[in-house]
GROMACS .gro file of C-alpha atoms in nm:
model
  243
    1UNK     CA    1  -7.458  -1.983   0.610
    2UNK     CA    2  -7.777  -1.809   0.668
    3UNK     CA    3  -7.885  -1.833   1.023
    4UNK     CA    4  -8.153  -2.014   1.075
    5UNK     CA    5  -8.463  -1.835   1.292
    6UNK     CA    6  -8.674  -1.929   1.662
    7UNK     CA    7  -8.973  -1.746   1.754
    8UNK     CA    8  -9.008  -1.802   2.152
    9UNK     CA    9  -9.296  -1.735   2.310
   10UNK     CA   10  -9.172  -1.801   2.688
   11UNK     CA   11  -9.230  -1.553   2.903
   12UNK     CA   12  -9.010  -1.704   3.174
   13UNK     CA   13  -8.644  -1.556   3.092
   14UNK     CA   14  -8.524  -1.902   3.285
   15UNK     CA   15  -8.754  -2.143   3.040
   16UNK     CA   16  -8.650  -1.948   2.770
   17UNK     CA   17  -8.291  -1.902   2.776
   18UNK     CA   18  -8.326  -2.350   2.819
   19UNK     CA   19  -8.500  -2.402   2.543
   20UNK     CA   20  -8.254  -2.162   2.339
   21UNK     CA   21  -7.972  -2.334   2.457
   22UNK     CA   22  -8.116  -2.681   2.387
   23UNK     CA   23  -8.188  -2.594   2.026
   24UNK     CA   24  -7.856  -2.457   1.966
   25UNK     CA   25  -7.703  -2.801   2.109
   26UNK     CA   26  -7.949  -3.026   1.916
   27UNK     CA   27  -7.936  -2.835   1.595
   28UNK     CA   28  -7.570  -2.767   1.615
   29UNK     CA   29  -7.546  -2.460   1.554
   30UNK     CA   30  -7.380  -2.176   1.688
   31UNK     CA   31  -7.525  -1.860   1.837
   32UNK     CA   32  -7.521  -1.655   1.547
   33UNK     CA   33  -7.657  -1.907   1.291
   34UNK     CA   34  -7.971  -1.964   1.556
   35UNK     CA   35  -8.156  -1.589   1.555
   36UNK     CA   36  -8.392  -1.558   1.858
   37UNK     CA   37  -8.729  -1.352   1.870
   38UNK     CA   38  -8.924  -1.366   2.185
   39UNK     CA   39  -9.250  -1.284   2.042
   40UNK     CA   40  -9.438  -1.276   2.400
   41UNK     CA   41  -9.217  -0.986   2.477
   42UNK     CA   42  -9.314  -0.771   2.163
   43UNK     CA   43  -9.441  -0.752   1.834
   44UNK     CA   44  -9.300  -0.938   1.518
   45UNK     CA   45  -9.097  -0.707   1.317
   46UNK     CA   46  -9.059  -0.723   0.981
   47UNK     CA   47  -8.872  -1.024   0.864
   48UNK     CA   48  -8.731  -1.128   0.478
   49UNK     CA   49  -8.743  -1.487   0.460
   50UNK     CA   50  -8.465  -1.491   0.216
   51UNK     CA   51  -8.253  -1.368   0.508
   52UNK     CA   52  -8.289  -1.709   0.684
   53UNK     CA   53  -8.235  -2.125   0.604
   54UNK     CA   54  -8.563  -2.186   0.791
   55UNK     CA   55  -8.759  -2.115   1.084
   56UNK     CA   56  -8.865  -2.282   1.388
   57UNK     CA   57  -9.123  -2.272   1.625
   58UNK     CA   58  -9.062  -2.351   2.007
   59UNK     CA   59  -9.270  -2.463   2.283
   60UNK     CA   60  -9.525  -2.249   2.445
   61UNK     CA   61  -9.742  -2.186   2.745
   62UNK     CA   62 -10.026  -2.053   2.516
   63UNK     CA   63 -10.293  -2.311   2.425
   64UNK     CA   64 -10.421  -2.277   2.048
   65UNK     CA   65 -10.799  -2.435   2.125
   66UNK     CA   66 -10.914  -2.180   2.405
   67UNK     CA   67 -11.190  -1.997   2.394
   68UNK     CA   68 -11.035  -1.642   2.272
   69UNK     CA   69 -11.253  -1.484   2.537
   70UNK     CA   70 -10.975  -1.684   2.753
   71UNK     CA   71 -10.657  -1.593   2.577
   72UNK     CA   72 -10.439  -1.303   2.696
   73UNK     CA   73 -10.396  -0.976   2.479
   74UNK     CA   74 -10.012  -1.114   2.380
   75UNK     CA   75 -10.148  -1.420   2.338
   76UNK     CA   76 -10.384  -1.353   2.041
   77UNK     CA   77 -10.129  -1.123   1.910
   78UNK     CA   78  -9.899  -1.365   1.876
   79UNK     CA   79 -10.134  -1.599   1.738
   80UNK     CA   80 -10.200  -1.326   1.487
   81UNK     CA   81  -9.883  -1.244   1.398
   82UNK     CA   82  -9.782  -1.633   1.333
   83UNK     CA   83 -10.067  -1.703   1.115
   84UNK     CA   84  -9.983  -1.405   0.892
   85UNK     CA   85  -9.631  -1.507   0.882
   86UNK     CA   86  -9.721  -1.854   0.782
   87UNK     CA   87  -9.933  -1.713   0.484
   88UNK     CA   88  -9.610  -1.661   0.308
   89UNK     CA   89  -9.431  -1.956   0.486
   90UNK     CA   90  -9.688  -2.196   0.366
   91UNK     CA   91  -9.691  -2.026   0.019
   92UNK     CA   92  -9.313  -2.060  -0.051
   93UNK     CA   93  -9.302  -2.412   0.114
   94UNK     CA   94  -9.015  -2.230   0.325
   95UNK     CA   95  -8.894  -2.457   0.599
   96UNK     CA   96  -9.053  -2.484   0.871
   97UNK     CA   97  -9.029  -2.702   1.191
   98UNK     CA   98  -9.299  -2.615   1.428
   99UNK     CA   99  -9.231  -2.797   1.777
  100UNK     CA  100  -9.532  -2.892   2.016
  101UNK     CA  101  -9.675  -2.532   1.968
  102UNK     CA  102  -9.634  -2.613   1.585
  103UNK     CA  103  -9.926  -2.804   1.605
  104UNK     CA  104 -10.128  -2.562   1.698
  105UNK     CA  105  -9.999  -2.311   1.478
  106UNK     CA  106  -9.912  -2.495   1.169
  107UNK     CA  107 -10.235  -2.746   1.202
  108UNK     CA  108 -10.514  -2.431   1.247
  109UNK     CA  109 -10.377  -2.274   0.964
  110UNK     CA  110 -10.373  -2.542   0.735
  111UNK     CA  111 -10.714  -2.662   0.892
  112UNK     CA  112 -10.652  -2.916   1.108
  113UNK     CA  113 -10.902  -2.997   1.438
  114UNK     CA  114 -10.667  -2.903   1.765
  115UNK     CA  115 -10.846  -3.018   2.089
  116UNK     CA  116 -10.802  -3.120   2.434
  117UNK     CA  117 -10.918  -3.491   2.353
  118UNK     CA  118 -10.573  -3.611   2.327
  119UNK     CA  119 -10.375  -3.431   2.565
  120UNK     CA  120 -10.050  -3.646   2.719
  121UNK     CA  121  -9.930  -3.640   3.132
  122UNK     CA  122  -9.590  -3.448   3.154
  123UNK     CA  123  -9.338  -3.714   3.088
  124UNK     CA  124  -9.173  -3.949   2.801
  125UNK     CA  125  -9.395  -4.186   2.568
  126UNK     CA  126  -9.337  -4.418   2.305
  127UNK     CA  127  -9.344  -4.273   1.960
  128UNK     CA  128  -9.435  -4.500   1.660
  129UNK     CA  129  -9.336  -4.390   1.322
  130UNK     CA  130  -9.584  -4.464   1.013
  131UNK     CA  131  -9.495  -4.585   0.672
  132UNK     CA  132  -9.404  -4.249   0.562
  133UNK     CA  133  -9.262  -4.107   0.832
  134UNK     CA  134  -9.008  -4.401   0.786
  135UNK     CA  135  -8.928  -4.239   0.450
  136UNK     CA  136  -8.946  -3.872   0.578
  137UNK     CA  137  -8.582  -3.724   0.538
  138UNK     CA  138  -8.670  -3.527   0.856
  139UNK     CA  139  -8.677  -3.881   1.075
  140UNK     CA  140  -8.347  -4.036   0.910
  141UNK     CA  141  -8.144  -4.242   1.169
  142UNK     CA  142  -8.469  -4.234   1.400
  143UNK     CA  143  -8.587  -4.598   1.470
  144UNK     CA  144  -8.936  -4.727   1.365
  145UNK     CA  145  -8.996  -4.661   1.816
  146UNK     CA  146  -8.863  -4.439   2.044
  147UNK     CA  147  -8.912  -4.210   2.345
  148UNK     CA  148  -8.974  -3.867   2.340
  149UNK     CA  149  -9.108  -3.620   2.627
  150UNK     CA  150  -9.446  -3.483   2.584
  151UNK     CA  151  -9.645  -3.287   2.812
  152UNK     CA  152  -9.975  -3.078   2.662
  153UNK     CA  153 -10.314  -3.001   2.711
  154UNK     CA  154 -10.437  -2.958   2.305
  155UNK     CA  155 -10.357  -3.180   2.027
  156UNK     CA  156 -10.491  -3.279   1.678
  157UNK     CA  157 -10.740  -3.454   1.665
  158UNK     CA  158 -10.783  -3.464   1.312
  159UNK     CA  159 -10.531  -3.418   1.029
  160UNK     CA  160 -10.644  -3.200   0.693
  161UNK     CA  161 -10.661  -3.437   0.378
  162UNK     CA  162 -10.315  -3.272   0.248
  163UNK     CA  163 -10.131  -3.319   0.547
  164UNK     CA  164  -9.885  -3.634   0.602
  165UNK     CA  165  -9.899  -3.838   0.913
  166UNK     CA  166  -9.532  -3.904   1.014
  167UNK     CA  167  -9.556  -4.017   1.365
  168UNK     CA  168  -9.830  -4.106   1.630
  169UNK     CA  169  -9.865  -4.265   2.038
  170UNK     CA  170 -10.029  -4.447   2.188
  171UNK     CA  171 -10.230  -4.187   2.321
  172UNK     CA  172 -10.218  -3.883   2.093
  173UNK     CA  173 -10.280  -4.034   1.720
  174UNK     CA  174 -10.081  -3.722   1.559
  175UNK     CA  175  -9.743  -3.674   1.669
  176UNK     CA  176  -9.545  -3.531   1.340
  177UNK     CA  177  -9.716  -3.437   1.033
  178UNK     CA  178  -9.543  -3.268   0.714
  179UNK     CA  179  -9.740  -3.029   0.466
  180UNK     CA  180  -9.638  -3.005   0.119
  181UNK     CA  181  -9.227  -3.085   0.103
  182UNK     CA  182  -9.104  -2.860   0.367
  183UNK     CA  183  -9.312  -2.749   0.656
  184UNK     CA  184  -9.350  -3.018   0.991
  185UNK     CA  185  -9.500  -3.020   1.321
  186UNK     CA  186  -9.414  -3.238   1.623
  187UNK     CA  187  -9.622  -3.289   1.925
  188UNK     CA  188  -9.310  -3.412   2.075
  189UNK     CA  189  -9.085  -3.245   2.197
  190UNK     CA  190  -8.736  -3.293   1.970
  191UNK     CA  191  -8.521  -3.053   2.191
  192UNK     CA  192  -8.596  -3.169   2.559
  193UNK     CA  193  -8.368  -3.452   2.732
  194UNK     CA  194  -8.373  -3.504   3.086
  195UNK     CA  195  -8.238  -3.219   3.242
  196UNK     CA  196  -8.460  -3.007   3.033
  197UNK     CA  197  -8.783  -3.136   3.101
  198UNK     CA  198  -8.704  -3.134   3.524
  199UNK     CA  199  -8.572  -2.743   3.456
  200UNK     CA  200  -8.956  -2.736   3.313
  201UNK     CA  201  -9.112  -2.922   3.556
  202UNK     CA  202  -9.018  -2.676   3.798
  203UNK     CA  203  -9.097  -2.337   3.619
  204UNK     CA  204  -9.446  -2.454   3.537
  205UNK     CA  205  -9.540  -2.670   3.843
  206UNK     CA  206  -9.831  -2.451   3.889
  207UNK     CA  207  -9.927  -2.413   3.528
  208UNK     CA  208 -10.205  -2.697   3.526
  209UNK     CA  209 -10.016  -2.918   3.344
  210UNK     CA  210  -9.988  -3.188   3.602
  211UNK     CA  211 -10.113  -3.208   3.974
  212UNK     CA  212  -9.823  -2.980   4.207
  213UNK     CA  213  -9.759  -3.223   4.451
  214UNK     CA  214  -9.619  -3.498   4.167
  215UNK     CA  215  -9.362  -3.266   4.087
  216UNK     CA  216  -9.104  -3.491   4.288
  217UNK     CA  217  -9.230  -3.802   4.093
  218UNK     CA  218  -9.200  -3.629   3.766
  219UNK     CA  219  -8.885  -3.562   3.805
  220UNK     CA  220  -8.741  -3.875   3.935
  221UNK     CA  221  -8.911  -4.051   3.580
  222UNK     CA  222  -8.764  -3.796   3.396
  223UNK     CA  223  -8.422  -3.905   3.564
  224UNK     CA  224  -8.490  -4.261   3.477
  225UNK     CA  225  -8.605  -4.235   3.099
  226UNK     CA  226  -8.384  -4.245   2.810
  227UNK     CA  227  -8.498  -3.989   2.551
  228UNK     CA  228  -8.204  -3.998   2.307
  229UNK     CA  229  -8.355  -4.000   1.956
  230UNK     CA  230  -8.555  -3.730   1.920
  231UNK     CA  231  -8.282  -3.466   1.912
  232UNK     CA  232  -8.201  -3.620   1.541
  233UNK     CA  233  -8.524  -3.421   1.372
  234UNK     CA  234  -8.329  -3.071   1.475
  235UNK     CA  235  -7.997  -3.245   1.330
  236UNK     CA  236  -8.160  -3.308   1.017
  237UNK     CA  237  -8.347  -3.023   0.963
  238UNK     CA  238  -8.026  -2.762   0.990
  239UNK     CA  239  -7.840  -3.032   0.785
  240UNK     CA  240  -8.130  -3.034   0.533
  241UNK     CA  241  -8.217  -2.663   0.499
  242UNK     CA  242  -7.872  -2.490   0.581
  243UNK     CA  243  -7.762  -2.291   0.279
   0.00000   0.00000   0.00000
């Protein structure tokens, strides 16, 4: 099988590592059919898509809608270097599962709005699939509800006319969209459980994603919750794409 491909934009080797691990378990795959590349660490090198069964985008610190006065030198590199790759990406309809971060990336390219207007509190929140997300291979087995953790400051606000709306909250009215056949974005995240989200919690208490001092109280809901379903969108994309 060709290995399938995660571009990481952590800069925290202890975040990082995490979320590697958590895709690996979720997707099922084993190390050497899920290549890493940390792009906040270096530049993209050259990459053959043919080389891989897909590729997916993590979570990441960097926020999509601000000002680029305010982003970081990395940062807009990065952003660069994604939006290039997705040229071809988009063009092939290779597959592509952009999570959380995906919306920014996938959604500016293909012209969505991203904004802060529906941001969601650190935590887990009741997903509703639409009519076509019901119907999406990428959500089989996943029930017409569930929970997922979510935690951002930028969302879309507003969908391009080609794009599919797969999944929305009651807070944040895009949660999954597809374009064309094969590329998706989730706001949610599809590879964080429990212990995940608290390992998060603590690395970015000071990120200005939620007040410091609820840390504690984060983490105790995050104890509580039963986030379960998600995991089966990185199931059935590997299944889907693997060749």
């Amino acid at each position: 099988m060709k290995p399938f491909l995660l571009l990481a934009t952590r800069a925290e080797d202890a975040a990082a590592d995490d979320e590697y691990q958590a895709y690996l378990r979720y997707c099922g795959l084993k190390p050497e059919e899920l290549v890493r590349i940390r792009l906040e660490s270096g530049p993209l090198p050259p990459l053959e898509l043919s080389d891989y069964s897909g590729v997916i985008v993590g979570g990441s610190p960097y926020t999509s809608s601000d000002p680029v006065e305010e982003k970081s030198a990395d940062q807009i590199r990065v952003e660069t270097e994604l939006s290039s790759l997705l040229d071809r990406i988009v063009a092939d309809d290779f597959p592509f599962l952009g999570a959380c971060y995906g919306v920014g990336t996938l959604g500016v390219h293909q012209g969505a709005v991203i904004d802060r207007r529906f941001g969601e509190a650190v935590g887990p929140t009741e997903i509703t699939l639409t009519a076509e997300g019901e119907q999406d291979p990428m959500l089989s087995g996943v029930p017409h509800t569930f929970e997922a953790f979510v935690g951002h400051k930028e969302a879309c606000s507003q969908l391009p006319e080609h794009a599919v709306l797969l999944a929305s909250s009651e807070a944040c009215p895009v949660h999954m969209f597809r374009i064309k056949n094969n590329l998706y974005a989730t706001q949610f995240h599809p590879e964080l459980d429990a212990d995940g989200l608290i390992t998060r919690i603590n690395i970015y208490k000071n990120a200005g994603y939620f007040p410091p001092h609820t840390a504690d109280e984060l983490i105790e809901t995050a104890r509580q919750s039963s986030v379960t379903e998600p995991m089966r969108v990185l199931r059935n994309f590997t299944k889907r794409y693997a060749r």
